[in-house]
Structure formats: structure tokens, C-alpha cells
mmCIF file of N, CA and C in Angstrom:
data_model
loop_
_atom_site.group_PDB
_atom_site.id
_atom_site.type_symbol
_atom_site.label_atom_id
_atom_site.label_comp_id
_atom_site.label_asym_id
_atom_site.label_seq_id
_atom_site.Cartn_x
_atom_site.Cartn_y
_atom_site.Cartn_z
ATOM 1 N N UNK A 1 11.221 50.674 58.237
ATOM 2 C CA UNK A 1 10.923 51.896 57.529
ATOM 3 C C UNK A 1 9.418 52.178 57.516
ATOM 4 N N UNK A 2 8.655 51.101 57.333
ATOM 5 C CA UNK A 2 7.047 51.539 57.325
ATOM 6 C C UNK A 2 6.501 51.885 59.039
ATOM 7 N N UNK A 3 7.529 51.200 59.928
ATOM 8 C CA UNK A 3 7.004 52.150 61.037
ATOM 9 C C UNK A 3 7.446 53.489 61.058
ATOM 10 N N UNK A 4 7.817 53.828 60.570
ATOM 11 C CA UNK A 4 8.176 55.523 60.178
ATOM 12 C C UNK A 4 7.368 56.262 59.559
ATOM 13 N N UNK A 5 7.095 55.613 58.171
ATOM 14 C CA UNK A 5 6.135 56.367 56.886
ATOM 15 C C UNK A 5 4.699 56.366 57.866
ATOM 16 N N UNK A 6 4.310 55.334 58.083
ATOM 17 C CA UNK A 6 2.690 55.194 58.924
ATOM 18 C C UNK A 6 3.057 55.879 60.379
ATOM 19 N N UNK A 7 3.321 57.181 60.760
ATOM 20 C CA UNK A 7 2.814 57.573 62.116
ATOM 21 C C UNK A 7 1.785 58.330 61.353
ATOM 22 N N UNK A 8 0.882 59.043 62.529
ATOM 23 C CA UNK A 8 -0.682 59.742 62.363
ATOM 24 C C UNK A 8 0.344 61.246 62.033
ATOM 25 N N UNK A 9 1.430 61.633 62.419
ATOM 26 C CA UNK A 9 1.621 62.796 61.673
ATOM 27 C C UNK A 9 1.970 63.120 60.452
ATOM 28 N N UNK A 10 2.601 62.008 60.031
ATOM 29 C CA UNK A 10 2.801 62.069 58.441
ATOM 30 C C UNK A 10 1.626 62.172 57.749
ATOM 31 N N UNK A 11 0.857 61.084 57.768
ATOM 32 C CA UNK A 11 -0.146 61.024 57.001
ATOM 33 C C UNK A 11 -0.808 62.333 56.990
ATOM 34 N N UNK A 12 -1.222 62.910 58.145
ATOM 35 C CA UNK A 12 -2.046 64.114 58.219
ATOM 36 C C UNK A 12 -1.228 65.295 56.886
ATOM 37 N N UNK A 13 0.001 65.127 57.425
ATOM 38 C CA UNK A 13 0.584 66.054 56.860
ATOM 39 C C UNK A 13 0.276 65.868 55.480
ATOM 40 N N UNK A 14 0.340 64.649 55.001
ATOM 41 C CA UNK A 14 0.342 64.270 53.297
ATOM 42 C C UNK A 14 -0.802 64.188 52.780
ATOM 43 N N UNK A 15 -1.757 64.277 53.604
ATOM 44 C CA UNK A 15 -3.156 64.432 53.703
ATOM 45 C C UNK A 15 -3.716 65.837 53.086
ATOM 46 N N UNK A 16 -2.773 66.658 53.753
ATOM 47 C CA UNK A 16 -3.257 67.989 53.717
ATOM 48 C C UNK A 16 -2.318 68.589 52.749
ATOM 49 N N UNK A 17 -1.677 68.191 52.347
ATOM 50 C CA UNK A 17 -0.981 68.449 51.135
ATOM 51 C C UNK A 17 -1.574 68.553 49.900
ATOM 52 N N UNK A 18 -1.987 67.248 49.954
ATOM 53 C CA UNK A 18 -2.737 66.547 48.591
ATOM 54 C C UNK A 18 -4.312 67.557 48.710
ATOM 55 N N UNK A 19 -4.728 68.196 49.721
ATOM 56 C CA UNK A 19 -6.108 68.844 50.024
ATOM 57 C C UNK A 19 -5.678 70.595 49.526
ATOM 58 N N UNK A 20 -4.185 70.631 49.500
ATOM 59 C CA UNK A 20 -3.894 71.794 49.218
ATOM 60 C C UNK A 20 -3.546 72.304 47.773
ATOM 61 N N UNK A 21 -3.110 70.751 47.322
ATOM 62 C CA UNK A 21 -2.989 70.616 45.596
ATOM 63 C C UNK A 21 -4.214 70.474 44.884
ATOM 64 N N UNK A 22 -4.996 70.254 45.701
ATOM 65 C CA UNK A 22 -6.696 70.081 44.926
ATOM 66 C C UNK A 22 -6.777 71.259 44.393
ATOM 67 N N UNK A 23 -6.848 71.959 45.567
ATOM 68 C CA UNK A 23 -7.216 73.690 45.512
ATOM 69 C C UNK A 23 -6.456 74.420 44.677
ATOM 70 N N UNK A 24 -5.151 73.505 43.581
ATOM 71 C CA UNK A 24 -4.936 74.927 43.245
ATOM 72 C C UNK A 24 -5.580 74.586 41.853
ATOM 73 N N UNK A 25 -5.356 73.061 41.113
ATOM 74 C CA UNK A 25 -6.550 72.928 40.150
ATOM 75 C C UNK A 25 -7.482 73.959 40.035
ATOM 76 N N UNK A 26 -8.263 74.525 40.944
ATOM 77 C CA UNK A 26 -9.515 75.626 40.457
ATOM 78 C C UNK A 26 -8.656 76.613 39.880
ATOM 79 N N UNK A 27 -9.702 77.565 39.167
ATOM 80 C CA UNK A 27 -8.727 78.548 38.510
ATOM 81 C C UNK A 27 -8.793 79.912 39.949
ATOM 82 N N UNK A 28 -8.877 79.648 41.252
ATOM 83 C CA UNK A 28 -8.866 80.737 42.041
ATOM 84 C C UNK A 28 -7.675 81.423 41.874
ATOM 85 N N UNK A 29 -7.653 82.482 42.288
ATOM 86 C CA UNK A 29 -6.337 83.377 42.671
ATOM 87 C C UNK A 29 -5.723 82.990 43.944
ATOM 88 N N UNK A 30 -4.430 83.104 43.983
ATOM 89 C CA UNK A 30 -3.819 82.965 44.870
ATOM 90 C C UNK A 30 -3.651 84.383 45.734
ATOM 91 N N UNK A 31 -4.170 83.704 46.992
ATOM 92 C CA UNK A 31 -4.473 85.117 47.971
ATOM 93 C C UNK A 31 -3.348 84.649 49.145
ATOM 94 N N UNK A 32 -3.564 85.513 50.435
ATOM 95 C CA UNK A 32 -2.823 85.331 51.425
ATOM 96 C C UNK A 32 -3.478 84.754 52.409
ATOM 97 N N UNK A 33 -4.889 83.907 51.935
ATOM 98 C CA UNK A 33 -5.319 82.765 52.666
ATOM 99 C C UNK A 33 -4.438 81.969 52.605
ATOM 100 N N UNK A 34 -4.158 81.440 51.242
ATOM 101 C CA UNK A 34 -3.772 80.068 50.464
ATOM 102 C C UNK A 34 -2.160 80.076 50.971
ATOM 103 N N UNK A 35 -1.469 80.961 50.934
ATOM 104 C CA UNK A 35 -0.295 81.337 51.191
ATOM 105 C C UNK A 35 0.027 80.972 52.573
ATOM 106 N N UNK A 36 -0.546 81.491 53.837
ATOM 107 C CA UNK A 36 -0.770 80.868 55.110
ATOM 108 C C UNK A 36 -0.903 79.384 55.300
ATOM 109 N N UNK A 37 -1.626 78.782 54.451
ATOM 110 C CA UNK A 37 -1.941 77.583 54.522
ATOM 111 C C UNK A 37 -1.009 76.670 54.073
ATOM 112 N N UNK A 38 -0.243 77.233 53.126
ATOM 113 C CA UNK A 38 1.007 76.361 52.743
ATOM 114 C C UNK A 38 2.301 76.437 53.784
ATOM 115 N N UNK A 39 2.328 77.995 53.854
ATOM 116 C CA UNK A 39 3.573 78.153 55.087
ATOM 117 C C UNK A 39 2.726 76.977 56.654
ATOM 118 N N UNK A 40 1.489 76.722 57.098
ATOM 119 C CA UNK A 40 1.159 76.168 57.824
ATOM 120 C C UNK A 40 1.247 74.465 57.557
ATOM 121 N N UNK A 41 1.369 73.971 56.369
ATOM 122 C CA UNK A 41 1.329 72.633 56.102
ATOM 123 C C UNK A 41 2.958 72.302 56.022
ATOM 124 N N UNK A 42 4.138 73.288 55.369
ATOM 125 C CA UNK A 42 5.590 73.415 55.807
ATOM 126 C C UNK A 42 5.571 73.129 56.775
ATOM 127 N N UNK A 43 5.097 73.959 58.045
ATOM 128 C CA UNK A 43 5.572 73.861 59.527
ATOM 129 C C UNK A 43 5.204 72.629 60.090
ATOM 130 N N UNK A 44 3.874 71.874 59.430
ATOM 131 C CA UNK A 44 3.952 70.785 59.959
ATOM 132 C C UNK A 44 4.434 69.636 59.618
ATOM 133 N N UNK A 45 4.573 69.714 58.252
ATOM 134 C CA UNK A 45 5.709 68.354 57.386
ATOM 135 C C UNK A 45 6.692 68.754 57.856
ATOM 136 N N UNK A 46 7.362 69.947 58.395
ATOM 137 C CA UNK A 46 8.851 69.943 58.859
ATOM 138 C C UNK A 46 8.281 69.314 60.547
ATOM 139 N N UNK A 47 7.772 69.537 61.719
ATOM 140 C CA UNK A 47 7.437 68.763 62.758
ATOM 141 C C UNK A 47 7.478 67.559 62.611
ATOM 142 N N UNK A 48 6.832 67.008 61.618
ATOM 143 C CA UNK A 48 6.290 65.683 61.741
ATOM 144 C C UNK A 48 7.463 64.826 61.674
ATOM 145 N N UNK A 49 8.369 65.812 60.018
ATOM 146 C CA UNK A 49 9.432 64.208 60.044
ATOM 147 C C UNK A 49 10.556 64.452 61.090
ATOM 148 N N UNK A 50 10.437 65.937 61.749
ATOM 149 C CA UNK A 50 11.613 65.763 63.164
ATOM 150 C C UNK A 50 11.095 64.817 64.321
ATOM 151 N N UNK A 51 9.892 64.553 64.277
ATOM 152 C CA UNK A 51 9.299 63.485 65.628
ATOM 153 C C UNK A 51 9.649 62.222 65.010
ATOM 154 N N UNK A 52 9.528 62.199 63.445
ATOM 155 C CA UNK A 52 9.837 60.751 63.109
ATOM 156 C C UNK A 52 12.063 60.663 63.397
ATOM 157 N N UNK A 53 12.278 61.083 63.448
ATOM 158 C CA UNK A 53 13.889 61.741 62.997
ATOM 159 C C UNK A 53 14.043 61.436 64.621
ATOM 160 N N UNK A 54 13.923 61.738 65.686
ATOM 161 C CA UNK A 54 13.946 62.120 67.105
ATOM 162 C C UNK A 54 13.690 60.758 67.526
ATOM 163 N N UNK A 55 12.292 60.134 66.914
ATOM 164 C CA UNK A 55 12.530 59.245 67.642
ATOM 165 C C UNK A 55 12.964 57.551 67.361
ATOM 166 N N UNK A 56 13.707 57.716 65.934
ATOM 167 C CA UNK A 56 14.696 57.015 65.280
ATOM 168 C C UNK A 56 15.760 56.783 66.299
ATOM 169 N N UNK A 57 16.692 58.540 66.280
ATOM 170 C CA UNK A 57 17.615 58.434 67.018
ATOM 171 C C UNK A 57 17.459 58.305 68.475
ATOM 172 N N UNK A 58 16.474 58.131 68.953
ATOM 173 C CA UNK A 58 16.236 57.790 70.765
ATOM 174 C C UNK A 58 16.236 56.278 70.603
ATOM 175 N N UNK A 59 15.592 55.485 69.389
ATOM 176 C CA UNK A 59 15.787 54.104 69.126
ATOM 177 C C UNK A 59 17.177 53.411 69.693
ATOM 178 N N UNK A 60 17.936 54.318 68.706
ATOM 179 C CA UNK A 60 19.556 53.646 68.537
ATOM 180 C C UNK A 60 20.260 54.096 69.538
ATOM 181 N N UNK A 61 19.728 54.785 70.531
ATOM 182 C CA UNK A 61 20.502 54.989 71.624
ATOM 183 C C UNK A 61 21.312 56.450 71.666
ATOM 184 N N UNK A 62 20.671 57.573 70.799
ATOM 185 C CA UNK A 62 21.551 58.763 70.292
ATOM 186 C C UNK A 62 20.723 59.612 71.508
ATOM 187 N N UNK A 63 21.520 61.036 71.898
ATOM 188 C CA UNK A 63 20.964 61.808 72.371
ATOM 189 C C UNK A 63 20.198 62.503 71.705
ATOM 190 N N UNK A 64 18.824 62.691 71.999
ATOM 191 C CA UNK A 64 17.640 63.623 71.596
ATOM 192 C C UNK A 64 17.800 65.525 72.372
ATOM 193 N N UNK A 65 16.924 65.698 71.150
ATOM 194 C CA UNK A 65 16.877 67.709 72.308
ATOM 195 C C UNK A 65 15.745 67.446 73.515
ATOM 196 N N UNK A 66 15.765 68.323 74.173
ATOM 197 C CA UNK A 66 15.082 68.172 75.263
ATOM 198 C C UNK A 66 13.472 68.603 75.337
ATOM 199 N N UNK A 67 13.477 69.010 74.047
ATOM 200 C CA UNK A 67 11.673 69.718 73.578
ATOM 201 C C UNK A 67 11.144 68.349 72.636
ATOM 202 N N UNK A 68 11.908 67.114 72.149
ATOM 203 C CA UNK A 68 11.542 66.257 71.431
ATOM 204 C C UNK A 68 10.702 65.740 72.356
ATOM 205 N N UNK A 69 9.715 64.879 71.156
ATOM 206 C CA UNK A 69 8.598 64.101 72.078
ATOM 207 C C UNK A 69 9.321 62.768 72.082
ATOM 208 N N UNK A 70 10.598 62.600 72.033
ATOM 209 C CA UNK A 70 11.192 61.027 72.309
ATOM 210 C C UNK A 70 11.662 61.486 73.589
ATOM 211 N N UNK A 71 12.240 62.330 74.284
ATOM 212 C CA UNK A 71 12.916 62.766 75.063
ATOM 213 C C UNK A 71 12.525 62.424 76.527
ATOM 214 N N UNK A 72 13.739 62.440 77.396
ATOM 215 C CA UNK A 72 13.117 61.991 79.107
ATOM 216 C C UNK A 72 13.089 60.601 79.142
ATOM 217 N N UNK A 73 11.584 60.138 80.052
ATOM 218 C CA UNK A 73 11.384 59.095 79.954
ATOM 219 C C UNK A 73 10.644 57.920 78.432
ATOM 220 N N UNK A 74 10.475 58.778 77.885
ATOM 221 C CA UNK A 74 10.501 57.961 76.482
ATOM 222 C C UNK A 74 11.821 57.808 75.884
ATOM 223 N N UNK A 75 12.503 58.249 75.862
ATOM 224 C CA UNK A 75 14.087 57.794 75.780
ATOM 225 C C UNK A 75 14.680 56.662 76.342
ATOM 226 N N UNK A 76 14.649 56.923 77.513
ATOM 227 C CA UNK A 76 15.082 55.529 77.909
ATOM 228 C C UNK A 76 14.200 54.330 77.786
ATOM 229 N N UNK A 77 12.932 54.269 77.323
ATOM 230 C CA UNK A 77 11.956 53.570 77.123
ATOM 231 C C UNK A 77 12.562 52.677 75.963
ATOM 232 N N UNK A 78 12.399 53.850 74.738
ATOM 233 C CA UNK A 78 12.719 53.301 73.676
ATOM 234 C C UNK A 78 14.395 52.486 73.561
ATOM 235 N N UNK A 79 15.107 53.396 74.543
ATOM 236 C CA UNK A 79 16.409 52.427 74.733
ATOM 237 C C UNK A 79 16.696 51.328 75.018
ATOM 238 N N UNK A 80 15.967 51.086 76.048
ATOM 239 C CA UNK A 80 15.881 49.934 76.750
ATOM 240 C C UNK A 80 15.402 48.394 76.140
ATOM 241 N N UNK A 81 14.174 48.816 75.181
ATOM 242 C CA UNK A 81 13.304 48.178 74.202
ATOM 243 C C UNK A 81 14.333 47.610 72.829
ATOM 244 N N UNK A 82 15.237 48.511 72.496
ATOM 245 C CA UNK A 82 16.501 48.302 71.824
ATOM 246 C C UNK A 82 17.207 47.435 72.450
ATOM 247 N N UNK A 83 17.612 47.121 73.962
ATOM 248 C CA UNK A 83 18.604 46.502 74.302
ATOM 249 C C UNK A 83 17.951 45.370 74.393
ATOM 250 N N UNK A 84 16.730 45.168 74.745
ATOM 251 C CA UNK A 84 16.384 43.956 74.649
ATOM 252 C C UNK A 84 16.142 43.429 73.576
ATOM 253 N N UNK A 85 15.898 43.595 72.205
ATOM 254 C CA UNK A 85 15.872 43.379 70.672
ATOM 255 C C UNK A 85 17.064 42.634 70.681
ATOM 256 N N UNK A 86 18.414 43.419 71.006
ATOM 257 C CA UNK A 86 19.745 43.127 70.223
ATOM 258 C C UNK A 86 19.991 41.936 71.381
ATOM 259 N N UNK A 87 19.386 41.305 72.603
ATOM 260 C CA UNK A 87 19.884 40.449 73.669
ATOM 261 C C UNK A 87 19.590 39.125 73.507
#
């Protein structure tokens, strides 16, 4: 499980989360900067945990989509790396 929680996209993502909760502490107004920036930190906490998700299931031997970054030859990479674990 902690090789999951620790990839560089999570963190970023939780990174920038916590950089986005700072900001609302001030008493600023909420504009359609701030608004962008949240719909932009969504899009990437939703990316991040599908690369973590993708390449779980390329682990265990599941079929991936074909735009995943487990996909192709990292697929069978990671498959293979599995079969030799369980041998």
C-alpha cells in the first residue's frame, strides 16, 4: 500500500491541495481564479489515483485502457515481474 500512497503524483497532488486550503484561511474573495484552480487540482487528484489504480491492475495481471501509463510494454513488464514474485 505505501508503494501506492508515495508515487510523485500523489504527493504533488496533496501538496497542492493543502497550498489551496492555505489560501482560503485569508479573508480573500472567492474569484474565478481560485475556482480554476480547484477544478485544476480535481483533474489532477482524479489522474493521479487512475495511474495509481492502472497500474495496480497491470500488477495483477488485469487488462489496462490503452491511454494508461501502465499500458503496452509496461504491462507486460509489470506482469511478468508478478510472475516471478509468485514463482
Amino acid at each position: 500500500m505505501r508503494a501506492y500512497l508515495l508515487r510523485s503524483g500523489l504527493l504533488t497532488a496533496i501538496t497542492g491541495g493543502i497550498t489551496l486550503l492555505r489560501g482560503l484561511r485569508n479573508d480573500e474573495p472567492f474569484t474565478w481564479r481560485t475556482a480554476l484552480a480547484w477544478l485544476s487540482w480535481g483533474i489532477t487528484l482524479a489522474l493521479a489515483i487512475g495511474a495509481v489504480v492502472d497500474t495496480r491492475r497491470a500488477k495483477r495481471g488485469h487488462l489496462v485502457a490503452g491511454d494508461s501509463p501502465a499500458s503496452g510494454k509496461q504491462q507486460q513488464k509489470l506482469l511478468t515481474q508478478r510472475l516471478k514474485k509468485s514463482a
